[in-house]
């Protein structure tokens, strides 16, 4: 147990935790990926805001141990997660994380490392380069946590059980071979899961799995379908800070998102 966690262990009372979901950090987002691409400048301001408000980054492993009643967490914990493993994570996110002394969790794809985000061609008409294994190892060496995002980014609920098992179990094995470390954390591609996928994730040895159900992760959140907060690429710093006012219900998050959209569209006559 590290010093901060032991200081805060107070009987390991389970606390709500905001798990932020990022995808790409880049100085120049592609227009069709704007919702998922946070600029380097905005990301730096968000980390500055978190640090100024006393938020301490923790890992999924720390959350798992906390929710299992083993360890406490520092006051004001926050988890930063990055889905898909874009190459920009090493180039643009990692230097800002290091400068602000933050650590994050990167979910990468077993079969697509060093390739491109092929699934986005049909969905959004673009491809973005992905981290290769050396780059993923560099993130791990910098103190970040790596987890699985499956093999090839399919909708898991549309696969038969054998193919789903291959996505979840094979990706864990490939990551373990490449990183020399046990892989225990997963993020479902597209946040797509159901009871069957959840059961296969458990059988495949994952301790946590992130969904894209929106909101803070409550103390009784399902460890294999964790809630997250989508950091919208077009949101302002105020929109970002709004996520931390208190735990909000999905309905409140939806209202805030539509308000932010109205602000961006400007007054309409
Ligand atoms: Zn993804």
mmCIF file of N, CA and C and ligand atoms in Angstrom, residues 23 83-84 86 109 119 149 153 188-191, ligand 1:
data_model
loop_
_atom_site.group_PDB
_atom_site.id
_atom_site.type_symbol
_atom_site.label_atom_id
_atom_site.label_comp_id
_atom_site.label_asym_id
_atom_site.label_seq_id
_atom_site.Cartn_x
_atom_site.Cartn_y
_atom_site.Cartn_z
ATOM 1 N N UNK A 23 -10.202 9.382 -25.518
ATOM 2 C CA UNK A 23 -9.765 8.580 -26.654
ATOM 3 C C UNK A 23 -8.465 9.167 -27.200
ATOM 4 N N UNK A 83 -9.200 4.916 -24.313
ATOM 5 C CA UNK A 83 -9.583 3.760 -25.115
ATOM 6 C C UNK A 83 -8.880 3.786 -26.474
ATOM 7 N N UNK A 84 -8.647 2.617 -27.015
ATOM 8 C CA UNK A 84 -8.199 2.391 -28.411
ATOM 9 C C UNK A 84 -6.679 2.411 -28.598
ATOM 10 N N UNK A 86 -4.470 5.123 -29.286
ATOM 11 C CA UNK A 86 -3.983 5.951 -30.398
ATOM 12 C C UNK A 86 -2.520 6.346 -30.178
ATOM 13 N N UNK A 109 -5.538 -2.669 -28.186
ATOM 14 C CA UNK A 109 -6.117 -3.777 -28.953
ATOM 15 C C UNK A 109 -5.046 -4.805 -29.312
ATOM 16 N N UNK A 119 -11.803 0.097 -37.646
ATOM 17 C CA UNK A 119 -13.249 0.104 -37.400
ATOM 18 C C UNK A 119 -13.865 1.491 -37.603
ATOM 19 N N UNK A 149 -8.575 -3.910 -24.703
ATOM 20 C CA UNK A 149 -9.769 -3.358 -25.356
ATOM 21 C C UNK A 149 -10.239 -4.386 -26.401
ATOM 22 N N UNK A 153 -11.634 -4.613 -31.913
ATOM 23 C CA UNK A 153 -12.691 -3.607 -31.743
ATOM 24 C C UNK A 153 -14.024 -3.959 -32.400
ATOM 25 N N UNK A 188 -14.791 -2.585 -22.706
ATOM 26 C CA UNK A 188 -15.519 -3.172 -23.826
ATOM 27 C C UNK A 188 -15.479 -2.208 -25.021
ATOM 28 N N UNK A 189 -15.092 -2.708 -26.221
ATOM 29 C CA UNK A 189 -15.152 -1.843 -27.410
ATOM 30 C C UNK A 189 -16.577 -1.300 -27.595
ATOM 31 N N UNK A 190 -16.727 -0.051 -27.902
ATOM 32 C CA UNK A 190 -18.015 0.648 -28.027
ATOM 33 C C UNK A 190 -18.811 0.605 -26.715
ATOM 34 N N UNK A 191 -18.202 0.145 -25.645
ATOM 35 C CA UNK A 191 -18.954 -0.021 -24.390
ATOM 36 C C UNK A 191 -20.019 -1.097 -24.510
HETATM 37 ZN ZN1 LIG B 1 -12.787 1.856 -28.488
#
